[in-house]
Amino acid sequence: MDFPAHEALLLSGLLVAVAGMVALAPRARIPYPILLVIGGLAIGLIPGLPEVRVDPDVILVGLLPPLLYGTAFFTPVLDLRANLRPIGLLAVGLVLFTTFAVAVVAHTLVDGLSWPAAFVLGAVVSPTDPLAATAIARRLGVTPRVVAILEGESLVNDGTALVAYRFAVVAVVSGTFSLGEAVVDFLISVGGGIAIGVAVGWVVRQVRRRLDDPPAEITISIFTGYLAYLPAEAAGVSAVLAAVTVGLYMGWYT
């Protein structure tokens, strides 16, 4: 692989900057996701730096599954069950409301932006980050119940946002929209993702119960998020929910 020296130095500098900001966050009493966003914006404004392009698949496929799995693994299932109603209202109602609000504002402020395109933008920005939300909430000393609600909502809101995005894109391309089809697609996306997560979790649990080899168990643990995420992505259902479900399943039984 051709990897020029200047790109290697640039990557090293970015890694050092990220590590420095993460280490600085506790001392500055700033949640690390906020500091990373601010630091990233500041680095991007430095004149003379070369433009760096990252393939979205590197993040969505390479990094997201294990992060989702790890977060879900340590999420208390009993807390999620106790707060199921507010989590459901936020994961569905709030996401749809945010999609609609962003679409209205964008359509009003941007000349020539059609309603379907405005709803595409709203669907893209409506779901909260499933990792940063809880990190920020814990750092700010929010009550455990609120943290559990935010954590649960941020882990499962992808299903709503994904369906909204799909149908907004269809509306842009074809100019038509069907509420009935949207509801069915939502149920399939969410149900399919959860089903794949449970199935992969059951298989992985049966395998790990029969192992007594720490290196092999660690390797399987690292790969578990991918084992749920990738099949769900291929099936066209919520891959994020699949990775979250297998994390919750393994965390509960472990």
Tab-separated table of C-alpha atoms in Angstrom:
chain	number	residue	atom	x	y	z
A	1	MET	CA	0.000	0.000	0.000
A	2	ASP	CA	1.357	3.420	-0.996
A	3	PHE	CA	1.332	5.599	2.136
A	4	PRO	CA	3.353	8.797	1.608
A	5	ALA	CA	5.494	10.118	4.444
A	6	HIS	CA	3.593	13.394	4.753
A	7	GLU	CA	0.291	11.526	5.164
A	8	ALA	CA	1.834	9.308	7.841
A	9	LEU	CA	3.045	12.393	9.717
A	10	LEU	CA	-0.342	14.057	9.341
A	11	LEU	CA	-2.135	10.981	10.692
A	12	SER	CA	0.312	10.786	13.605
A	13	GLY	CA	-0.329	14.434	14.414
A	14	LEU	CA	-4.097	13.943	14.368
A	15	LEU	CA	-3.833	10.907	16.657
A	16	VAL	CA	-1.680	12.850	19.101
A	17	ALA	CA	-4.160	15.744	19.016
A	18	VAL	CA	-7.105	13.420	19.711
A	19	ALA	CA	-5.268	11.692	22.580
A	20	GLY	CA	-4.303	15.065	24.027
A	21	MET	CA	-7.882	16.352	23.950
A	22	VAL	CA	-9.237	13.176	25.550
A	23	ALA	CA	-6.620	13.455	28.307
A	24	LEU	CA	-7.356	17.173	28.760
A	25	ALA	CA	-11.130	16.766	29.028
A	26	PRO	CA	-11.231	15.578	32.690
A	27	ARG	CA	-8.841	18.323	33.794
A	28	ALA	CA	-10.865	20.975	31.950
A	29	ARG	CA	-14.130	19.490	33.285
A	30	ILE	CA	-15.526	19.369	29.751
A	31	PRO	CA	-17.256	16.251	28.356
A	32	TYR	CA	-14.812	14.734	25.894
A	33	PRO	CA	-17.269	14.605	22.925
A	34	ILE	CA	-17.723	18.389	23.169
A	35	LEU	CA	-13.985	18.976	23.398
A	36	LEU	CA	-13.348	16.693	20.411
A	37	VAL	CA	-15.908	18.571	18.294
A	38	ILE	CA	-14.447	21.960	19.233
A	39	GLY	CA	-10.901	20.700	18.715
A	40	GLY	CA	-11.781	19.167	15.377
A	41	LEU	CA	-13.297	22.453	14.183
A	42	ALA	CA	-10.208	24.340	15.347
A	43	ILE	CA	-7.856	21.929	13.565
A	44	GLY	CA	-9.926	22.189	10.403
A	45	LEU	CA	-9.489	25.978	10.379
A	46	ILE	CA	-5.692	25.852	10.523
A	47	PRO	CA	-4.455	27.295	7.216
A	48	GLY	CA	-2.223	25.169	5.030
A	49	LEU	CA	-3.366	21.772	6.281
A	50	PRO	CA	-4.116	19.280	3.489
A	51	GLU	CA	-7.673	18.136	2.953
A	52	VAL	CA	-8.398	14.771	4.573
A	53	ARG	CA	-11.227	12.635	3.228
A	54	VAL	CA	-12.511	9.608	5.117
A	55	ASP	CA	-14.767	7.070	3.462
A	56	PRO	CA	-18.017	6.964	5.499
A	57	ASP	CA	-17.868	3.152	5.433
A	58	VAL	CA	-14.676	3.310	7.504
A	59	ILE	CA	-16.709	4.820	10.341
A	60	LEU	CA	-20.076	3.136	9.810
A	61	VAL	CA	-18.692	-0.367	9.281
A	62	GLY	CA	-15.191	-0.260	10.720
A	63	LEU	CA	-15.703	1.615	13.995
A	64	LEU	CA	-19.403	1.917	14.849
A	65	PRO	CA	-20.356	-1.758	15.503
A	66	PRO	CA	-17.891	-2.415	18.364
A	67	LEU	CA	-18.645	0.981	19.925
A	68	LEU	CA	-22.381	0.299	19.884
A	69	TYR	CA	-21.852	-3.223	21.197
A	70	GLY	CA	-19.641	-2.027	24.042
A	71	THR	CA	-22.058	0.726	25.074
A	72	ALA	CA	-25.066	-1.602	24.993
A	73	PHE	CA	-23.167	-4.358	26.813
A	74	PHE	CA	-22.797	-2.171	29.909
A	75	THR	CA	-26.309	-0.688	29.712
A	76	PRO	CA	-28.576	-1.970	32.543
A	77	VAL	CA	-31.453	-3.820	30.880
A	78	LEU	CA	-33.680	-3.368	33.942
A	79	ASP	CA	-33.314	0.414	33.672
A	80	LEU	CA	-34.334	0.281	30.024
A	81	ARG	CA	-37.358	-1.838	30.861
A	82	ALA	CA	-38.409	0.491	33.684
A	83	ASN	CA	-38.231	3.523	31.387
A	84	LEU	CA	-39.616	1.893	28.247
A	85	ARG	CA	-42.432	4.423	27.748
A	86	PRO	CA	-40.350	7.642	27.791
A	87	ILE	CA	-37.641	5.936	25.729
A	88	GLY	CA	-40.212	4.944	23.116
A	89	LEU	CA	-41.743	8.426	23.029
A	90	LEU	CA	-38.332	10.022	22.540
A	91	ALA	CA	-36.985	7.445	20.074
A	92	VAL	CA	-40.059	7.699	17.844
A	93	GLY	CA	-41.946	10.895	18.668
A	94	LEU	CA	-38.982	13.194	19.233
A	95	VAL	CA	-37.114	11.937	16.158
A	96	LEU	CA	-40.156	12.504	13.929
A	97	PHE	CA	-40.799	15.923	15.485
A	98	THR	CA	-37.162	16.926	14.979
A	99	THR	CA	-37.287	15.716	11.380
A	100	PHE	CA	-40.388	17.810	10.749
A	101	ALA	CA	-39.038	20.907	12.544
A	102	VAL	CA	-35.723	20.831	10.678
A	103	ALA	CA	-37.558	20.338	7.375
A	104	VAL	CA	-39.792	23.367	8.013
A	105	VAL	CA	-36.852	25.593	8.977
A	106	ALA	CA	-34.705	24.423	6.052
A	107	HIS	CA	-37.534	24.833	3.528
A	108	THR	CA	-38.211	28.328	4.847
A	109	LEU	CA	-34.621	29.566	4.934
A	110	VAL	CA	-33.097	27.867	1.877
A	111	ASP	CA	-34.374	29.157	-1.440
A	112	GLY	CA	-35.350	26.452	-3.888
A	113	LEU	CA	-35.178	23.586	-1.353
A	114	SER	CA	-38.138	21.286	-1.964
A	115	TRP	CA	-40.144	19.747	0.852
A	116	PRO	CA	-38.913	16.179	0.178
A	117	ALA	CA	-35.278	17.356	0.165
A	118	ALA	CA	-35.905	19.299	3.383
A	119	PHE	CA	-37.260	16.143	5.009
A	120	VAL	CA	-34.157	14.239	3.884
A	121	LEU	CA	-32.051	16.809	5.749
A	122	GLY	CA	-34.312	16.554	8.794
A	123	ALA	CA	-34.055	12.764	8.876
A	124	VAL	CA	-30.268	12.905	8.622
A	125	VAL	CA	-29.803	15.189	11.648
A	126	SER	CA	-32.699	13.958	13.831
A	127	PRO	CA	-31.134	10.981	15.680
A	128	THR	CA	-28.822	11.764	18.564
A	129	ASP	CA	-25.354	10.279	18.864
A	130	PRO	CA	-25.713	6.931	20.714
A	131	LEU	CA	-22.303	7.359	22.350
A	132	ALA	CA	-21.817	11.047	23.072
A	133	ALA	CA	-25.196	11.653	24.715
A	134	THR	CA	-24.617	9.383	27.688
A	135	ALA	CA	-20.980	10.432	28.086
A	136	ILE	CA	-22.039	14.071	28.313
A	137	ALA	CA	-24.953	13.330	30.651
A	138	ARG	CA	-22.802	11.353	33.087
A	139	ARG	CA	-20.131	14.034	33.059
A	140	LEU	CA	-22.688	16.726	33.904
A	141	GLY	CA	-23.968	14.774	36.900
A	142	VAL	CA	-27.454	14.087	35.512
A	143	THR	CA	-29.633	11.746	37.600
A	144	PRO	CA	-29.313	8.012	36.836
A	145	ARG	CA	-32.913	7.773	35.562
A	146	VAL	CA	-32.415	10.572	33.055
A	147	VAL	CA	-29.120	9.014	31.959
A	148	ALA	CA	-30.873	5.669	31.449
A	149	ILE	CA	-33.596	7.328	29.354
A	150	LEU	CA	-31.084	9.240	27.234
A	151	GLU	CA	-28.974	6.125	26.828
A	152	GLY	CA	-31.908	3.979	25.776
A	153	GLU	CA	-33.304	6.586	23.399
A	154	SER	CA	-29.973	7.273	21.735
A	155	LEU	CA	-29.389	3.566	21.201
A	156	VAL	CA	-32.692	2.816	19.452
A	157	ASN	CA	-33.663	6.036	17.642
A	158	ASP	CA	-31.823	4.874	14.521
A	159	GLY	CA	-34.759	2.742	13.413
A	160	THR	CA	-37.093	5.750	13.259
A	161	ALA	CA	-34.567	8.036	11.569
A	162	LEU	CA	-33.574	5.394	9.005
A	163	VAL	CA	-37.140	4.803	7.868
A	164	ALA	CA	-37.825	8.561	7.716
A	165	TYR	CA	-34.686	9.015	5.637
A	166	ARG	CA	-35.554	6.189	3.230
A	167	PHE	CA	-39.024	7.507	2.519
A	168	ALA	CA	-37.825	11.090	2.206
A	169	VAL	CA	-35.340	9.940	-0.450
A	170	VAL	CA	-38.097	7.985	-2.231
A	171	ALA	CA	-40.256	11.122	-2.161
A	172	VAL	CA	-37.421	13.122	-3.715
A	173	VAL	CA	-36.905	10.589	-6.491
A	174	SER	CA	-40.484	9.593	-7.266
A	175	GLY	CA	-42.512	12.465	-5.835
A	176	THR	CA	-44.813	10.083	-3.922
A	177	PHE	CA	-45.199	9.119	-0.270
A	178	SER	CA	-47.223	6.369	1.399
A	179	LEU	CA	-47.798	6.510	5.157
A	180	GLY	CA	-48.884	2.869	5.262
A	181	GLU	CA	-45.714	1.714	3.553
A	182	ALA	CA	-43.662	3.874	5.903
A	183	VAL	CA	-45.237	2.268	8.987
A	184	VAL	CA	-44.698	-1.249	7.617
A	185	ASP	CA	-41.093	-0.444	6.674
A	186	PHE	CA	-40.493	0.951	10.151
A	187	LEU	CA	-41.787	-2.198	11.815
A	188	ILE	CA	-39.725	-4.422	9.509
A	189	SER	CA	-36.554	-2.372	10.038
A	190	VAL	CA	-36.850	-2.331	13.824
A	191	GLY	CA	-38.140	-5.888	14.207
A	192	GLY	CA	-35.598	-7.289	11.767
A	193	GLY	CA	-32.692	-5.572	13.484
A	194	ILE	CA	-33.780	-6.800	16.906
A	195	ALA	CA	-34.369	-10.350	15.621
A	196	ILE	CA	-30.918	-10.547	14.034
A	197	GLY	CA	-29.314	-9.169	17.198
A	198	VAL	CA	-31.047	-11.766	19.381
A	199	ALA	CA	-30.205	-14.615	16.998
A	200	VAL	CA	-26.526	-13.651	16.806
A	201	GLY	CA	-26.423	-13.182	20.569
A	202	TRP	CA	-27.832	-16.670	21.172
A	203	VAL	CA	-25.299	-18.265	18.831
A	204	VAL	CA	-22.363	-16.340	20.289
A	205	ARG	CA	-23.471	-17.195	23.821
A	206	GLN	CA	-23.625	-20.904	23.001
A	207	VAL	CA	-20.143	-20.761	21.494
A	208	ARG	CA	-18.605	-18.822	24.376
A	209	ARG	CA	-20.139	-21.151	26.967
A	210	ARG	CA	-18.151	-23.987	25.436
A	211	LEU	CA	-14.851	-22.109	25.307
A	212	ASP	CA	-12.195	-21.860	27.972
A	213	ASP	CA	-9.643	-19.904	26.000
A	214	PRO	CA	-9.338	-16.172	26.879
A	215	PRO	CA	-7.738	-15.076	23.559
A	216	ALA	CA	-10.505	-16.769	21.571
A	217	GLU	CA	-13.211	-15.321	23.827
A	218	ILE	CA	-11.757	-11.812	23.527
A	219	THR	CA	-11.606	-12.151	19.743
A	220	ILE	CA	-15.237	-13.299	19.574
A	221	SER	CA	-16.263	-10.452	21.879
A	222	ILE	CA	-14.610	-7.898	19.594
A	223	PHE	CA	-16.253	-9.412	16.513
A	224	THR	CA	-19.741	-9.812	18.012
A	225	GLY	CA	-20.872	-6.307	17.070
A	226	TYR	CA	-19.823	-6.911	13.469
A	227	LEU	CA	-21.532	-10.322	13.400
A	228	ALA	CA	-24.866	-8.615	14.091
A	229	TYR	CA	-24.303	-5.327	12.249
A	230	LEU	CA	-23.182	-6.686	8.869
A	231	PRO	CA	-26.005	-9.250	8.309
A	232	ALA	CA	-28.579	-6.633	9.310
A	233	GLU	CA	-27.030	-4.141	6.897
A	234	ALA	CA	-27.158	-6.753	4.133
A	235	ALA	CA	-30.804	-7.539	4.948
A	236	GLY	CA	-31.794	-3.872	4.763
A	237	VAL	CA	-32.942	-3.628	8.393
A	238	SER	CA	-31.578	-1.529	11.245
A	239	ALA	CA	-27.951	-2.544	11.660
A	240	VAL	CA	-27.546	-0.199	14.626
A	241	LEU	CA	-30.414	-1.894	16.470
A	242	ALA	CA	-28.902	-5.294	15.665
A	243	ALA	CA	-25.568	-4.316	17.231
A	244	VAL	CA	-27.323	-2.733	20.224
A	245	THR	CA	-29.558	-5.775	20.734
A	246	VAL	CA	-26.703	-8.271	20.696
A	247	GLY	CA	-24.830	-6.039	23.168
A	248	LEU	CA	-27.806	-5.929	25.532
A	249	TYR	CA	-28.318	-9.695	25.166
A	250	MET	CA	-24.702	-10.562	25.916
A	251	GLY	CA	-24.481	-8.035	28.737
A	252	TRP	CA	-27.604	-9.453	30.389
A	253	TYR	CA	-26.381	-13.056	30.286
A	254	THR	CA	-22.764	-12.219	31.074
